[in-house]
JSON list of C-alpha atoms in Angstrom, two decimals:
[
{"chain": "A", "resi": 1, "resn": "MET", "atom": "CA", "xyz": [36.48, 177.63, 69.23]},
{"chain": "A", "resi": 2, "resn": "GLU", "atom": "CA", "xyz": [37.97, 180.05, 67.08]},
{"chain": "A", "resi": 3, "resn": "GLU", "atom": "CA", "xyz": [41.41, 180.13, 68.99]},
{"chain": "A", "resi": 4, "resn": "THR", "atom": "CA", "xyz": [41.63, 176.59, 68.72]},
{"chain": "A", "resi": 5, "resn": "LYS", "atom": "CA", "xyz": [40.82, 176.93, 64.99]},
{"chain": "A", "resi": 6, "resn": "LYS", "atom": "CA", "xyz": [43.93, 179.41, 64.96]},
{"chain": "A", "resi": 7, "resn": "ILE", "atom": "CA", "xyz": [46.66, 177.33, 66.83]},
{"chain": "A", "resi": 8, "resn": "LYS", "atom": "CA", "xyz": [45.19, 174.15, 64.45]},
{"chain": "A", "resi": 9, "resn": "ASN", "atom": "CA", "xyz": [46.07, 176.19, 61.41]},
{"chain": "A", "resi": 10, "resn": "THR", "atom": "CA", "xyz": [49.41, 178.01, 62.79]},
{"chain": "A", "resi": 11, "resn": "ILE", "atom": "CA", "xyz": [50.31, 174.12, 63.66]},
{"chain": "A", "resi": 12, "resn": "ILE", "atom": "CA", "xyz": [49.82, 173.14, 60.53]},
{"chain": "A", "resi": 13, "resn": "LEU", "atom": "CA", "xyz": [51.48, 176.13, 58.25]},
{"chain": "A", "resi": 14, "resn": "THR", "atom": "CA", "xyz": [54.42, 175.92, 60.54]},
{"chain": "A", "resi": 15, "resn": "THR", "atom": "CA", "xyz": [54.91, 171.98, 59.96]},
{"chain": "A", "resi": 16, "resn": "ILE", "atom": "CA", "xyz": [54.50, 172.19, 56.28]},
{"chain": "A", "resi": 17, "resn": "ILE", "atom": "CA", "xyz": [57.06, 175.58, 56.06]},
{"chain": "A", "resi": 18, "resn": "CYS", "atom": "CA", "xyz": [59.34, 173.11, 58.40]},
{"chain": "A", "resi": 19, "resn": "CYS", "atom": "CA", "xyz": [58.88, 169.70, 56.35]},
{"chain": "A", "resi": 20, "resn": "VAL", "atom": "CA", "xyz": [59.46, 171.92, 53.06]},
{"chain": "A", "resi": 21, "resn": "TYR", "atom": "CA", "xyz": [62.56, 173.71, 54.02]},
{"chain": "A", "resi": 22, "resn": "LEU", "atom": "CA", "xyz": [63.95, 170.05, 55.85]},
{"chain": "A", "resi": 23, "resn": "LEU", "atom": "CA", "xyz": [63.33, 168.64, 52.69]},
{"chain": "A", "resi": 24, "resn": "LEU", "atom": "CA", "xyz": [65.24, 170.79, 50.16]},
{"chain": "A", "resi": 25, "resn": "ILE", "atom": "CA", "xyz": [68.60, 170.81, 52.57]},
{"chain": "A", "resi": 26, "resn": "ILE", "atom": "CA", "xyz": [68.29, 167.56, 52.34]},
{"chain": "A", "resi": 27, "resn": "PHE", "atom": "CA", "xyz": [67.87, 167.08, 48.79]},
{"chain": "A", "resi": 28, "resn": "TYR", "atom": "CA", "xyz": [69.90, 170.11, 47.78]},
{"chain": "A", "resi": 29, "resn": "HIS", "atom": "CA", "xyz": [73.01, 167.68, 46.15]},
{"chain": "A", "resi": 30, "resn": "HIS", "atom": "CA", "xyz": [70.23, 166.27, 43.66]},
{"chain": "A", "resi": 31, "resn": "ILE", "atom": "CA", "xyz": [68.56, 169.93, 43.54]},
{"chain": "A", "resi": 32, "resn": "ASP", "atom": "CA", "xyz": [71.82, 171.62, 42.18]},
{"chain": "A", "resi": 33, "resn": "LYS", "atom": "CA", "xyz": [73.15, 168.45, 40.38]},
{"chain": "A", "resi": 34, "resn": "ASN", "atom": "CA", "xyz": [69.62, 168.12, 38.40]},
{"chain": "A", "resi": 35, "resn": "LEU", "atom": "CA", "xyz": [67.89, 170.91, 37.78]},
{"chain": "A", "resi": 36, "resn": "SER", "atom": "CA", "xyz": [68.92, 174.37, 35.93]},
{"chain": "A", "resi": 37, "resn": "GLY", "atom": "CA", "xyz": [67.24, 177.84, 35.22]},
{"chain": "A", "resi": 38, "resn": "VAL", "atom": "CA", "xyz": [64.15, 179.03, 37.00]},
{"chain": "A", "resi": 39, "resn": "LEU", "atom": "CA", "xyz": [63.86, 175.69, 38.59]},
{"chain": "A", "resi": 40, "resn": "TYR", "atom": "CA", "xyz": [66.71, 176.00, 40.00]},
{"chain": "A", "resi": 41, "resn": "ILE", "atom": "CA", "xyz": [66.98, 179.56, 41.12]},
{"chain": "A", "resi": 42, "resn": "PHE", "atom": "CA", "xyz": [63.68, 178.97, 42.87]},
{"chain": "A", "resi": 43, "resn": "PHE", "atom": "CA", "xyz": [64.38, 175.95, 45.29]},
{"chain": "A", "resi": 44, "resn": "THR", "atom": "CA", "xyz": [67.13, 177.60, 46.15]},
{"chain": "A", "resi": 45, "resn": "SER", "atom": "CA", "xyz": [66.14, 181.06, 46.82]},
{"chain": "A", "resi": 46, "resn": "LEU", "atom": "CA", "xyz": [63.27, 179.01, 48.63]},
{"chain": "A", "resi": 47, "resn": "ILE", "atom": "CA", "xyz": [65.79, 177.82, 51.03]},
{"chain": "A", "resi": 48, "resn": "PRO", "atom": "CA", "xyz": [66.59, 180.67, 52.76]},
{"chain": "A", "resi": 49, "resn": "ILE", "atom": "CA", "xyz": [62.87, 182.38, 52.76]},
{"chain": "A", "resi": 50, "resn": "THR", "atom": "CA", "xyz": [61.84, 179.28, 54.13]},
{"chain": "A", "resi": 51, "resn": "PHE", "atom": "CA", "xyz": [64.97, 179.16, 57.02]},
{"chain": "A", "resi": 52, "resn": "LEU", "atom": "CA", "xyz": [63.85, 183.27, 57.60]},
{"chain": "A", "resi": 53, "resn": "THR", "atom": "CA", "xyz": [60.17, 182.33, 57.99]},
{"chain": "A", "resi": 54, "resn": "ILE", "atom": "CA", "xyz": [60.95, 179.53, 60.72]},
{"chain": "A", "resi": 55, "resn": "ILE", "atom": "CA", "xyz": [63.46, 181.99, 62.76]},
{"chain": "A", "resi": 56, "resn": "VAL", "atom": "CA", "xyz": [60.26, 184.50, 62.43]},
{"chain": "A", "resi": 57, "resn": "PHE", "atom": "CA", "xyz": [57.63, 182.05, 63.36]},
{"chain": "A", "resi": 58, "resn": "GLY", "atom": "CA", "xyz": [60.20, 180.99, 66.41]},
{"chain": "A", "resi": 59, "resn": "ILE", "atom": "CA", "xyz": [60.92, 184.35, 67.65]},
{"chain": "A", "resi": 60, "resn": "LYS", "atom": "CA", "xyz": [57.11, 185.23, 67.60]},
{"chain": "A", "resi": 61, "resn": "GLY", "atom": "CA", "xyz": [55.98, 181.95, 69.41]},
{"chain": "A", "resi": 62, "resn": "ILE", "atom": "CA", "xyz": [59.03, 182.48, 71.96]},
{"chain": "A", "resi": 63, "resn": "ILE", "atom": "CA", "xyz": [57.52, 186.29, 72.25]},
{"chain": "A", "resi": 64, "resn": "LYS", "atom": "CA", "xyz": [53.84, 184.59, 72.63]},
{"chain": "A", "resi": 65, "resn": "VAL", "atom": "CA", "xyz": [55.20, 182.02, 75.52]},
{"chain": "A", "resi": 66, "resn": "ILE", "atom": "CA", "xyz": [56.25, 184.63, 77.68]},
{"chain": "A", "resi": 67, "resn": "LYS", "atom": "CA", "xyz": [53.56, 186.76, 77.39]},
{"chain": "A", "resi": 68, "resn": "ASN", "atom": "CA", "xyz": [51.15, 184.05, 78.28]},
{"chain": "A", "resi": 69, "resn": "ARG", "atom": "CA", "xyz": [53.35, 181.76, 80.27]},
{"chain": "A", "resi": 70, "resn": "HIS", "atom": "CA", "xyz": [50.07, 181.75, 82.84]},
{"chain": "A", "resi": 71, "resn": "ASN", "atom": "CA", "xyz": [47.86, 180.45, 80.46]},
{"chain": "A", "resi": 72, "resn": "LEU", "atom": "CA", "xyz": [50.24, 177.88, 78.37]},
{"chain": "A", "resi": 73, "resn": "ASN", "atom": "CA", "xyz": [49.59, 174.62, 76.96]},
{"chain": "A", "resi": 74, "resn": "LEU", "atom": "CA", "xyz": [50.83, 172.16, 75.15]},
{"chain": "A", "resi": 75, "resn": "LYS", "atom": "CA", "xyz": [48.91, 173.12, 71.77]},
{"chain": "A", "resi": 76, "resn": "LYS", "atom": "CA", "xyz": [50.17, 176.52, 71.88]},
{"chain": "A", "resi": 77, "resn": "CYS", "atom": "CA", "xyz": [53.57, 176.18, 72.46]},
{"chain": "A", "resi": 78, "resn": "PHE", "atom": "CA", "xyz": [53.61, 173.64, 69.77]},
{"chain": "A", "resi": 79, "resn": "PRO", "atom": "CA", "xyz": [54.30, 175.73, 66.96]},
{"chain": "A", "resi": 80, "resn": "THR", "atom": "CA", "xyz": [57.54, 177.20, 68.71]},
{"chain": "A", "resi": 81, "resn": "ILE", "atom": "CA", "xyz": [58.62, 173.77, 69.57]},
{"chain": "A", "resi": 82, "resn": "ILE", "atom": "CA", "xyz": [58.77, 172.77, 65.73]},
{"chain": "A", "resi": 83, "resn": "CYS", "atom": "CA", "xyz": [60.73, 175.79, 64.72]},
{"chain": "A", "resi": 84, "resn": "SER", "atom": "CA", "xyz": [63.11, 175.19, 67.80]},
{"chain": "A", "resi": 85, "resn": "LEU", "atom": "CA", "xyz": [63.49, 171.31, 66.85]},
{"chain": "A", "resi": 86, "resn": "THR", "atom": "CA", "xyz": [64.01, 172.18, 63.22]},
{"chain": "A", "resi": 87, "resn": "ILE", "atom": "CA", "xyz": [66.79, 175.13, 64.12]},
{"chain": "A", "resi": 88, "resn": "LEU", "atom": "CA", "xyz": [68.39, 172.90, 66.29]},
{"chain": "A", "resi": 89, "resn": "TYR", "atom": "CA", "xyz": [68.70, 169.93, 63.70]},
{"chain": "A", "resi": 90, "resn": "THR", "atom": "CA", "xyz": [70.10, 172.56, 61.35]},
{"chain": "A", "resi": 91, "resn": "PHE", "atom": "CA", "xyz": [72.93, 173.79, 62.98]},
{"chain": "A", "resi": 92, "resn": "PHE", "atom": "CA", "xyz": [73.97, 170.80, 65.77]},
{"chain": "A", "resi": 93, "resn": "SER", "atom": "CA", "xyz": [72.84, 167.37, 64.45]},
{"chain": "A", "resi": 94, "resn": "PRO", "atom": "CA", "xyz": [75.35, 164.87, 64.34]},
{"chain": "A", "resi": 95, "resn": "TYR", "atom": "CA", "xyz": [73.07, 162.50, 61.87]},
{"chain": "A", "resi": 96, "resn": "ARG", "atom": "CA", "xyz": [72.53, 164.92, 59.01]},
{"chain": "A", "resi": 97, "resn": "LEU", "atom": "CA", "xyz": [70.49, 163.10, 56.61]},
{"chain": "A", "resi": 98, "resn": "ASP", "atom": "CA", "xyz": [71.74, 164.26, 52.93]},
{"chain": "A", "resi": 99, "resn": "SER", "atom": "CA", "xyz": [70.63, 162.76, 49.46]},
{"chain": "A", "resi": 100, "resn": "GLU", "atom": "CA", "xyz": [73.96, 162.24, 48.49]},
{"chain": "A", "resi": 101, "resn": "ASN", "atom": "CA", "xyz": [73.98, 159.09, 50.40]},
{"chain": "A", "resi": 102, "resn": "LEU", "atom": "CA", "xyz": [71.64, 157.95, 48.23]},
{"chain": "A", "resi": 103, "resn": "GLU", "atom": "CA", "xyz": [74.60, 157.47, 45.93]},
{"chain": "A", "resi": 104, "resn": "SER", "atom": "CA", "xyz": [77.38, 155.22, 45.39]},
{"chain": "A", "resi": 105, "resn": "LYS", "atom": "CA", "xyz": [80.51, 155.61, 47.88]},
{"chain": "A", "resi": 106, "resn": "VAL", "atom": "CA", "xyz": [83.21, 157.59, 46.16]},
{"chain": "A", "resi": 107, "resn": "GLU", "atom": "CA", "xyz": [86.38, 155.42, 45.21]},
{"chain": "A", "resi": 108, "resn": "LEU", "atom": "CA", "xyz": [88.24, 158.29, 44.08]},
{"chain": "A", "resi": 109, "resn": "ARG", "atom": "CA", "xyz": [87.92, 162.05, 44.06]},
{"chain": "A", "resi": 110, "resn": "ALA", "atom": "CA", "xyz": [89.85, 164.83, 42.54]},
{"chain": "A", "resi": 111, "resn": "CYS", "atom": "CA", "xyz": [89.62, 168.61, 42.85]},
{"chain": "A", "resi": 112, "resn": "TYR", "atom": "CA", "xyz": [90.86, 171.78, 40.93]},
{"chain": "A", "resi": 113, "resn": "GLU", "atom": "CA", "xyz": [91.00, 175.10, 41.96]},
{"chain": "A", "resi": 114, "resn": "GLY", "atom": "CA", "xyz": [91.90, 177.90, 39.83]},
{"chain": "A", "resi": 115, "resn": "THR", "atom": "CA", "xyz": [91.51, 182.10, 40.31]},
{"chain": "A", "resi": 116, "resn": "GLN", "atom": "CA", "xyz": [88.31, 182.36, 39.19]},
{"chain": "A", "resi": 117, "resn": "ASN", "atom": "CA", "xyz": [86.75, 178.73, 39.39]},
{"chain": "A", "resi": 118, "resn": "GLN", "atom": "CA", "xyz": [87.06, 175.43, 40.70]},
{"chain": "A", "resi": 119, "resn": "ALA", "atom": "CA", "xyz": [86.08, 171.77, 40.18]},
{"chain": "A", "resi": 120, "resn": "TYR", "atom": "CA", "xyz": [85.93, 168.74, 41.97]},
{"chain": "A", "resi": 121, "resn": "ILE", "atom": "CA", "xyz": [84.96, 165.04, 40.47]},
{"chain": "A", "resi": 122, "resn": "LEU", "atom": "CA", "xyz": [83.80, 161.84, 41.99]},
{"chain": "A", "resi": 123, "resn": "PHE", "atom": "CA", "xyz": [84.29, 158.38, 40.59]},
{"chain": "A", "resi": 124, "resn": "ARG", "atom": "CA", "xyz": [81.83, 156.32, 42.34]},
{"chain": "A", "resi": 125, "resn": "GLU", "atom": "CA", "xyz": [82.09, 152.31, 42.57]},
{"chain": "A", "resi": 126, "resn": "ASP", "atom": "CA", "xyz": [79.50, 152.14, 40.83]},
{"chain": "A", "resi": 127, "resn": "LYS", "atom": "CA", "xyz": [81.51, 153.15, 37.99]},
{"chain": "A", "resi": 128, "resn": "THR", "atom": "CA", "xyz": [79.84, 156.51, 37.71]},
{"chain": "A", "resi": 129, "resn": "PHE", "atom": "CA", "xyz": [81.26, 160.09, 38.08]},
{"chain": "A", "resi": 130, "resn": "GLU", "atom": "CA", "xyz": [79.98, 163.31, 38.52]},
{"chain": "A", "resi": 131, "resn": "LEU", "atom": "CA", "xyz": [82.23, 166.20, 37.80]},
{"chain": "A", "resi": 132, "resn": "ASN", "atom": "CA", "xyz": [80.95, 169.93, 39.07]},
{"chain": "A", "resi": 133, "resn": "TRP", "atom": "CA", "xyz": [82.65, 172.86, 38.08]},
{"chain": "A", "resi": 134, "resn": "THR", "atom": "CA", "xyz": [81.68, 176.28, 39.91]},
{"chain": "A", "resi": 135, "resn": "GLY", "atom": "CA", "xyz": [82.82, 180.01, 38.63]},
{"chain": "A", "resi": 136, "resn": "VAL", "atom": "CA", "xyz": [82.26, 183.40, 39.37]},
{"chain": "A", "resi": 137, "resn": "PHE", "atom": "CA", "xyz": [79.24, 184.84, 38.47]},
{"chain": "A", "resi": 138, "resn": "GLY", "atom": "CA", "xyz": [77.22, 182.02, 39.52]},
{"chain": "A", "resi": 139, "resn": "TYR", "atom": "CA", "xyz": [78.60, 179.38, 37.28]},
{"chain": "A", "resi": 140, "resn": "ASN", "atom": "CA", "xyz": [77.90, 176.38, 38.19]},
{"chain": "A", "resi": 141, "resn": "GLU", "atom": "CA", "xyz": [77.89, 173.03, 35.59]},
{"chain": "A", "resi": 142, "resn": "TRP", "atom": "CA", "xyz": [77.58, 169.33, 36.37]},
{"chain": "A", "resi": 143, "resn": "TRP", "atom": "CA", "xyz": [78.75, 166.40, 33.99]},
{"chain": "A", "resi": 144, "resn": "THR", "atom": "CA", "xyz": [77.78, 162.80, 34.50]},
{"chain": "A", "resi": 145, "resn": "GLY", "atom": "CA", "xyz": [78.91, 159.60, 32.90]},
{"chain": "A", "resi": 146, "resn": "LYS", "atom": "CA", "xyz": [80.72, 156.28, 33.24]},
{"chain": "A", "resi": 147, "resn": "TRP", "atom": "CA", "xyz": [84.20, 155.59, 33.82]},
{"chain": "A", "resi": 148, "resn": "GLN", "atom": "CA", "xyz": [86.78, 152.56, 33.87]},
{"chain": "A", "resi": 149, "resn": "LYS", "atom": "CA", "xyz": [90.72, 152.20, 34.60]},
{"chain": "A", "resi": 150, "resn": "LYS", "atom": "CA", "xyz": [92.93, 150.50, 32.18]},
{"chain": "A", "resi": 151, "resn": "GLY", "atom": "CA", "xyz": [96.06, 150.59, 33.80]},
{"chain": "A", "resi": 152, "resn": "ASN", "atom": "CA", "xyz": [97.03, 154.24, 34.64]},
{"chain": "A", "resi": 153, "resn": "LEU", "atom": "CA", "xyz": [94.10, 155.71, 32.52]},
{"chain": "A", "resi": 154, "resn": "LEU", "atom": "CA", "xyz": [91.11, 156.56, 33.33]},
{"chain": "A", "resi": 155, "resn": "LEU", "atom": "CA", "xyz": [88.30, 156.57, 30.70]},
{"chain": "A", "resi": 156, "resn": "LEU", "atom": "CA", "xyz": [85.23, 158.68, 30.99]},
{"chain": "A", "resi": 157, "resn": "LYS", "atom": "CA", "xyz": [82.35, 158.62, 28.50]},
{"chain": "A", "resi": 158, "resn": "TYR", "atom": "CA", "xyz": [80.02, 161.36, 29.72]},
{"chain": "A", "resi": 159, "resn": "ASP", "atom": "CA", "xyz": [76.42, 160.98, 29.67]},
{"chain": "A", "resi": 160, "resn": "ASP", "atom": "CA", "xyz": [75.51, 163.77, 27.04]},
{"chain": "A", "resi": 161, "resn": "LYS", "atom": "CA", "xyz": [78.14, 163.38, 24.80]},
{"chain": "A", "resi": 162, "resn": "ASN", "atom": "CA", "xyz": [79.75, 160.45, 22.36]},
{"chain": "A", "resi": 163, "resn": "VAL", "atom": "CA", "xyz": [83.42, 160.94, 23.30]},
{"chain": "A", "resi": 164, "resn": "GLU", "atom": "CA", "xyz": [85.63, 159.14, 25.83]},
{"chain": "A", "resi": 165, "resn": "GLN", "atom": "CA", "xyz": [88.45, 161.44, 27.22]},
{"chain": "A", "resi": 166, "resn": "PRO", "atom": "CA", "xyz": [91.26, 159.72, 28.53]},
{"chain": "A", "resi": 167, "resn": "TRP", "atom": "CA", "xyz": [92.86, 161.03, 31.80]},
{"chain": "A", "resi": 168, "resn": "ARG", "atom": "CA", "xyz": [96.23, 160.05, 32.70]},
{"chain": "A", "resi": 169, "resn": "TYR", "atom": "CA", "xyz": [96.77, 159.07, 36.80]},
{"chain": "A", "resi": 170, "resn": "ASN", "atom": "CA", "xyz": [99.70, 157.82, 38.11]},
{"chain": "A", "resi": 171, "resn": "PHE", "atom": "CA", "xyz": [98.74, 155.85, 41.19]},
{"chain": "A", "resi": 172, "resn": "ASN", "atom": "CA", "xyz": [101.96, 156.48, 43.52]},
{"chain": "A", "resi": 173, "resn": "SER", "atom": "CA", "xyz": [101.76, 160.01, 42.56]},
{"chain": "A", "resi": 174, "resn": "LYS", "atom": "CA", "xyz": [98.24, 160.79, 43.70]},
{"chain": "A", "resi": 175, "resn": "TRP", "atom": "CA", "xyz": [97.99, 163.28, 40.57]},
{"chain": "A", "resi": 176, "resn": "LEU", "atom": "CA", "xyz": [95.66, 163.48, 37.26]},
{"chain": "A", "resi": 177, "resn": "PHE", "atom": "CA", "xyz": [97.67, 164.32, 34.40]},
{"chain": "A", "resi": 178, "resn": "LYS", "atom": "CA", "xyz": [95.19, 166.96, 33.07]},
{"chain": "A", "resi": 179, "resn": "SER", "atom": "CA", "xyz": [94.95, 170.53, 34.36]},
{"chain": "A", "resi": 180, "resn": "HIS", "atom": "CA", "xyz": [96.93, 169.28, 37.97]},
{"chain": "A", "resi": 181, "resn": "TRP", "atom": "CA", "xyz": [93.76, 167.92, 39.35]},
{"chain": "A", "resi": 182, "resn": "LYS", "atom": "CA", "xyz": [94.94, 166.77, 43.22]},
{"chain": "A", "resi": 183, "resn": "ILE", "atom": "CA", "xyz": [93.53, 163.28, 44.22]},
{"chain": "A", "resi": 184, "resn": "SER", "atom": "CA", "xyz": [92.55, 162.43, 47.70]}
]
């Protein structure tokens, strides 16, 4: 009776840890984009913690299966199966779920690579944009807003600013004429 309860608790704990890990990696784009400070650090550090926990649970489960191979049932193997499926999904699944797929398709993208920082900007079909600028020492900042094209000029209206910033764009040469951004 006690062993059944212990197995049930292990199954529940393993399932919770694997689900938390999968949710964090699926929604990482939005965690990175919308959270900052302590919450961002907490959720980002929770990813490797849960991953290492899954690895440890998986190894312990494999050892238990090998030791008890004469007295096995599916219920005893279930936590190991859950951990194994999570690891297989993480590394080998061609059908990766990603919360960025919930957003509008990208119409135009540009990137900038400096010596100690880089940035990319995505112009989406629903006329929104997102600019992610990252750099050394953990610098990571996001800007979002609306955009519109007038001739060879892109106008950006930031969500958190009242200014419009023009970007000259030559559609033949594929370069934005602001800090030498490369368009793809």
